[in-house]
């Protein structure tokens, strides 16, 4: 079995903090889409609260890991999308966008690098949010990004290929 070909799609966030649930919404949309148009073999869909140890466990052994997370930016543009790709073991700093979690992705990347548990390729889609207060449901501008982003990710993983086990 070639574990390096496995693809992990990880939605990070909290479904009970409005726009912070965008990662989970994108993963749910990908799961719905896969019912009619299956994703490449070996693709696994996950949701995670952003804990570094859980993120590392989910992407370990993946040839490609795509993480979708909410971001805060100042000034913010709710619904604006940022694509970051791991380069030399570090994520580039987005000019004004940061994860909506105090700890999380940056810490997971640093720890995974130290433990030699980074995926072969790591791509992060950060979606600027408008509302991270308690409650369910995405704001209109963030919700409008979910389907197009799910389609974009599906295209990206189809070009990457992949045929192996899932978790």
mmCIF file of N, CA and C in Angstrom, residues 1-66:
data_model
loop_
_atom_site.group_PDB
_atom_site.id
_atom_site.type_symbol
_atom_site.label_atom_id
_atom_site.label_comp_id
_atom_site.label_asym_id
_atom_site.label_seq_id
_atom_site.Cartn_x
_atom_site.Cartn_y
_atom_site.Cartn_z
ATOM 1 N N UNK A 1 0.830 -1.184 0.000
ATOM 2 C CA UNK A 1 0.000 0.000 0.000
ATOM 3 C C UNK A 1 0.877 1.251 0.000
ATOM 4 N N UNK A 2 0.583 2.204 -0.849
ATOM 5 C CA UNK A 2 1.349 3.437 -0.946
ATOM 6 C C UNK A 2 0.644 4.529 -0.157
ATOM 7 N N UNK A 3 1.038 4.706 1.107
ATOM 8 C CA UNK A 3 0.377 5.691 1.956
ATOM 9 C C UNK A 3 0.598 7.111 1.473
ATOM 10 N N UNK A 4 1.691 7.359 0.777
ATOM 11 C CA UNK A 4 1.993 8.716 0.322
ATOM 12 C C UNK A 4 0.949 9.238 -0.655
ATOM 13 N N UNK A 5 0.165 8.367 -1.271
ATOM 14 C CA UNK A 5 -0.846 8.812 -2.231
ATOM 15 C C UNK A 5 -2.160 9.171 -1.564
ATOM 16 N N UNK A 6 -2.323 8.882 -0.246
ATOM 17 C CA UNK A 6 -3.577 9.176 0.437
ATOM 18 C C UNK A 6 -3.820 10.691 0.476
ATOM 19 N N UNK A 7 -5.069 11.063 0.362
ATOM 20 C CA UNK A 7 -5.465 12.470 0.393
ATOM 21 C C UNK A 7 -6.364 12.692 1.602
ATOM 22 N N UNK A 8 -6.019 13.661 2.421
ATOM 23 C CA UNK A 8 -6.820 13.996 3.602
ATOM 24 C C UNK A 8 -7.362 15.412 3.439
ATOM 25 N N UNK A 9 -8.675 15.539 3.517
ATOM 26 C CA UNK A 9 -9.328 16.847 3.498
ATOM 27 C C UNK A 9 -9.846 17.075 4.912
ATOM 28 N N UNK A 10 -9.391 18.161 5.545
ATOM 29 C CA UNK A 10 -9.705 18.394 6.953
ATOM 30 C C UNK A 10 -10.375 19.755 7.110
ATOM 31 N N UNK A 11 -11.609 19.739 7.572
ATOM 32 C CA UNK A 11 -12.319 20.974 7.891
ATOM 33 C C UNK A 11 -12.087 21.287 9.360
ATOM 34 N N UNK A 12 -11.497 22.432 9.625
ATOM 35 C CA UNK A 12 -11.172 22.842 10.985
ATOM 36 C C UNK A 12 -12.178 23.884 11.439
ATOM 37 N N UNK A 13 -12.569 23.803 12.709
ATOM 38 C CA UNK A 13 -13.437 24.840 13.234
ATOM 39 C C UNK A 13 -14.369 24.363 14.317
ATOM 40 N N UNK A 14 -15.410 25.141 14.497
ATOM 41 C CA UNK A 14 -16.411 24.882 15.514
ATOM 42 C C UNK A 14 -17.762 25.230 14.909
ATOM 43 N N UNK A 15 -18.582 24.229 14.708
ATOM 44 C CA UNK A 15 -19.892 24.402 14.075
ATOM 45 C C UNK A 15 -20.857 25.222 14.926
ATOM 46 N N UNK A 16 -20.484 25.499 16.167
ATOM 47 C CA UNK A 16 -21.352 26.261 17.071
ATOM 48 C C UNK A 16 -20.846 27.687 17.287
ATOM 49 N N UNK A 17 -20.005 28.170 16.366
ATOM 50 C CA UNK A 17 -19.518 29.549 16.415
ATOM 51 C C UNK A 17 -19.637 30.189 15.025
ATOM 52 N N UNK A 18 -20.821 30.147 14.486
ATOM 53 C CA UNK A 18 -21.157 30.736 13.186
ATOM 54 C C UNK A 18 -20.073 30.482 12.128
ATOM 55 N N UNK A 19 -19.394 31.534 11.645
ATOM 56 C CA UNK A 19 -18.471 31.408 10.518
ATOM 57 C C UNK A 19 -17.261 30.527 10.808
ATOM 58 N N UNK A 20 -16.986 30.264 12.079
ATOM 59 C CA UNK A 20 -15.892 29.362 12.416
ATOM 60 C C UNK A 20 -16.200 27.939 11.935
ATOM 61 N N UNK A 21 -17.424 27.664 11.568
ATOM 62 C CA UNK A 21 -17.819 26.359 11.062
ATOM 63 C C UNK A 21 -17.650 26.196 9.563
ATOM 64 N N UNK A 22 -17.020 27.132 8.884
ATOM 65 C CA UNK A 22 -16.903 27.056 7.422
ATOM 66 C C UNK A 22 -16.121 25.821 6.982
ATOM 67 N N UNK A 23 -15.090 25.438 7.701
ATOM 68 C CA UNK A 23 -14.330 24.244 7.334
ATOM 69 C C UNK A 23 -15.189 22.997 7.368
ATOM 70 N N UNK A 24 -16.013 22.890 8.407
ATOM 71 C CA UNK A 24 -16.908 21.745 8.533
ATOM 72 C C UNK A 24 -17.952 21.769 7.415
ATOM 73 N N UNK A 25 -18.437 22.972 7.055
ATOM 74 C CA UNK A 25 -19.436 23.092 5.993
ATOM 75 C C UNK A 25 -18.859 22.669 4.640
ATOM 76 N N UNK A 26 -17.614 23.018 4.369
ATOM 77 C CA UNK A 26 -16.982 22.628 3.107
ATOM 78 C C UNK A 26 -16.820 21.109 3.048
ATOM 79 N N UNK A 27 -16.411 20.490 4.158
ATOM 80 C CA UNK A 27 -16.278 19.026 4.184
ATOM 81 C C UNK A 27 -17.645 18.369 3.979
ATOM 82 N N UNK A 28 -18.678 18.913 4.603
ATOM 83 C CA UNK A 28 -20.028 18.366 4.415
ATOM 84 C C UNK A 28 -20.453 18.490 2.956
ATOM 85 N N UNK A 29 -20.142 19.611 2.339
ATOM 86 C CA UNK A 29 -20.488 19.816 0.918
ATOM 87 C C UNK A 29 -19.728 18.829 0.028
ATOM 88 N N UNK A 30 -18.451 18.583 0.339
ATOM 89 C CA UNK A 30 -17.682 17.597 -0.417
ATOM 90 C C UNK A 30 -18.283 16.201 -0.272
ATOM 91 N N UNK A 31 -18.742 15.871 0.926
ATOM 92 C CA UNK A 31 -19.375 14.558 1.155
ATOM 93 C C UNK A 31 -20.655 14.441 0.337
ATOM 94 N N UNK A 32 -21.465 15.500 0.298
ATOM 95 C CA UNK A 32 -22.687 15.503 -0.511
ATOM 96 C C UNK A 32 -22.350 15.358 -1.994
ATOM 97 N N UNK A 33 -21.371 16.121 -2.438
ATOM 98 C CA UNK A 33 -20.949 16.098 -3.838
ATOM 99 C C UNK A 33 -20.458 14.707 -4.229
ATOM 100 N N UNK A 34 -19.769 14.037 -3.306
ATOM 101 C CA UNK A 34 -19.196 12.718 -3.578
ATOM 102 C C UNK A 34 -20.264 11.645 -3.789
ATOM 103 N N UNK A 35 -21.478 11.885 -3.314
ATOM 104 C CA UNK A 35 -22.554 10.923 -3.541
ATOM 105 C C UNK A 35 -22.856 10.783 -5.022
ATOM 106 N N UNK A 36 -22.750 11.868 -5.767
ATOM 107 C CA UNK A 36 -23.014 11.839 -7.197
ATOM 108 C C UNK A 36 -21.767 11.720 -8.044
ATOM 109 N N UNK A 37 -20.687 12.315 -7.564
ATOM 110 C CA UNK A 37 -19.404 12.274 -8.278
ATOM 111 C C UNK A 37 -18.328 11.898 -7.270
ATOM 112 N N UNK A 38 -18.012 10.613 -7.181
ATOM 113 C CA UNK A 38 -17.060 10.152 -6.157
ATOM 114 C C UNK A 38 -15.714 10.862 -6.238
ATOM 115 N N UNK A 39 -15.137 11.070 -5.083
ATOM 116 C CA UNK A 39 -13.796 11.632 -4.985
ATOM 117 C C UNK A 39 -12.794 10.532 -5.323
ATOM 118 N N UNK A 40 -11.563 10.903 -5.650
ATOM 119 C CA UNK A 40 -10.569 9.871 -5.958
ATOM 120 C C UNK A 40 -10.431 8.861 -4.817
ATOM 121 N N UNK A 41 -10.174 7.626 -5.188
ATOM 122 C CA UNK A 41 -9.958 6.576 -4.205
ATOM 123 C C UNK A 41 -8.831 6.994 -3.265
ATOM 124 N N UNK A 42 -8.997 6.703 -1.994
ATOM 125 C CA UNK A 42 -7.978 7.065 -1.019
ATOM 126 C C UNK A 42 -8.178 8.434 -0.409
ATOM 127 N N UNK A 43 -9.254 9.121 -0.786
ATOM 128 C CA UNK A 43 -9.540 10.430 -0.212
ATOM 129 C C UNK A 43 -10.374 10.247 1.052
ATOM 130 N N UNK A 44 -9.946 10.892 2.120
ATOM 131 C CA UNK A 44 -10.658 10.822 3.386
ATOM 132 C C UNK A 44 -11.073 12.231 3.795
ATOM 133 N N UNK A 45 -12.309 12.360 4.277
ATOM 134 C CA UNK A 45 -12.850 13.636 4.736
ATOM 135 C C UNK A 45 -12.937 13.613 6.256
ATOM 136 N N UNK A 46 -12.428 14.669 6.890
ATOM 137 C CA UNK A 46 -12.426 14.763 8.348
ATOM 138 C C UNK A 46 -12.870 16.153 8.787
ATOM 139 N N UNK A 47 -13.376 16.246 10.015
ATOM 140 C CA UNK A 47 -13.555 17.528 10.680
ATOM 141 C C UNK A 47 -12.743 17.481 11.968
ATOM 142 N N UNK A 48 -12.282 18.646 12.388
ATOM 143 C CA UNK A 48 -11.386 18.726 13.539
ATOM 144 C C UNK A 48 -11.575 20.081 14.208
ATOM 145 N N UNK A 49 -11.365 20.103 15.517
ATOM 146 C CA UNK A 49 -11.471 21.362 16.255
ATOM 147 C C UNK A 49 -10.208 22.216 16.164
ATOM 148 N N UNK A 50 -9.179 21.730 15.510
ATOM 149 C CA UNK A 50 -7.955 22.503 15.338
ATOM 150 C C UNK A 50 -6.851 22.142 16.312
ATOM 151 N N UNK A 51 -7.107 21.197 17.216
ATOM 152 C CA UNK A 51 -6.070 20.771 18.139
ATOM 153 C C UNK A 51 -4.873 20.250 17.345
ATOM 154 N N UNK A 52 -3.656 20.751 17.611
ATOM 155 C CA UNK A 52 -2.492 20.342 16.824
ATOM 156 C C UNK A 52 -2.274 18.829 16.777
ATOM 157 N N UNK A 53 -2.418 18.134 17.895
ATOM 158 C CA UNK A 53 -2.194 16.685 17.906
ATOM 159 C C UNK A 53 -3.208 15.971 17.018
ATOM 160 N N UNK A 54 -4.461 16.418 17.040
ATOM 161 C CA UNK A 54 -5.474 15.794 16.188
ATOM 162 C C UNK A 54 -5.210 16.084 14.707
ATOM 163 N N UNK A 55 -4.810 17.307 14.388
ATOM 164 C CA UNK A 55 -4.492 17.636 12.995
ATOM 165 C C UNK A 55 -3.362 16.751 12.475
ATOM 166 N N UNK A 56 -2.309 16.618 13.260
ATOM 167 C CA UNK A 56 -1.166 15.798 12.840
ATOM 168 C C UNK A 56 -1.610 14.357 12.607
ATOM 169 N N UNK A 57 -2.428 13.830 13.502
ATOM 170 C CA UNK A 57 -2.920 12.456 13.352
ATOM 171 C C UNK A 57 -3.728 12.308 12.070
ATOM 172 N N UNK A 58 -4.540 13.298 11.729
ATOM 173 C CA UNK A 58 -5.390 13.208 10.548
ATOM 174 C C UNK A 58 -4.602 13.288 9.248
ATOM 175 N N UNK A 59 -3.535 14.087 9.208
ATOM 176 C CA UNK A 59 -2.797 14.218 7.952
ATOM 177 C C UNK A 59 -1.574 13.308 7.854
ATOM 178 N N UNK A 60 -1.249 12.627 8.925
ATOM 179 C CA UNK A 60 -0.072 11.758 8.918
ATOM 180 C C UNK A 60 -0.194 10.689 7.826
ATOM 181 N N UNK A 61 0.849 10.522 7.038
ATOM 182 C CA UNK A 61 0.860 9.526 5.982
ATOM 183 C C UNK A 61 0.209 9.981 4.693
ATOM 184 N N UNK A 62 -0.340 11.185 4.658
ATOM 185 C CA UNK A 62 -1.006 11.682 3.452
ATOM 186 C C UNK A 62 0.007 12.251 2.473
ATOM 187 N N UNK A 63 -0.201 11.974 1.215
ATOM 188 C CA UNK A 63 0.589 12.615 0.176
ATOM 189 C C UNK A 63 0.140 14.055 -0.023
ATOM 190 N N UNK A 64 -1.141 14.297 0.201
ATOM 191 C CA UNK A 64 -1.725 15.633 0.103
ATOM 192 C C UNK A 64 -2.717 15.805 1.237
ATOM 193 N N UNK A 65 -2.568 16.873 1.980
ATOM 194 C CA UNK A 65 -3.549 17.261 2.989
ATOM 195 C C UNK A 65 -4.037 18.658 2.651
ATOM 196 N N UNK A 66 -5.348 18.804 2.617
ATOM 197 C CA UNK A 66 -5.954 20.117 2.390
ATOM 198 C C UNK A 66 -6.748 20.450 3.637
#
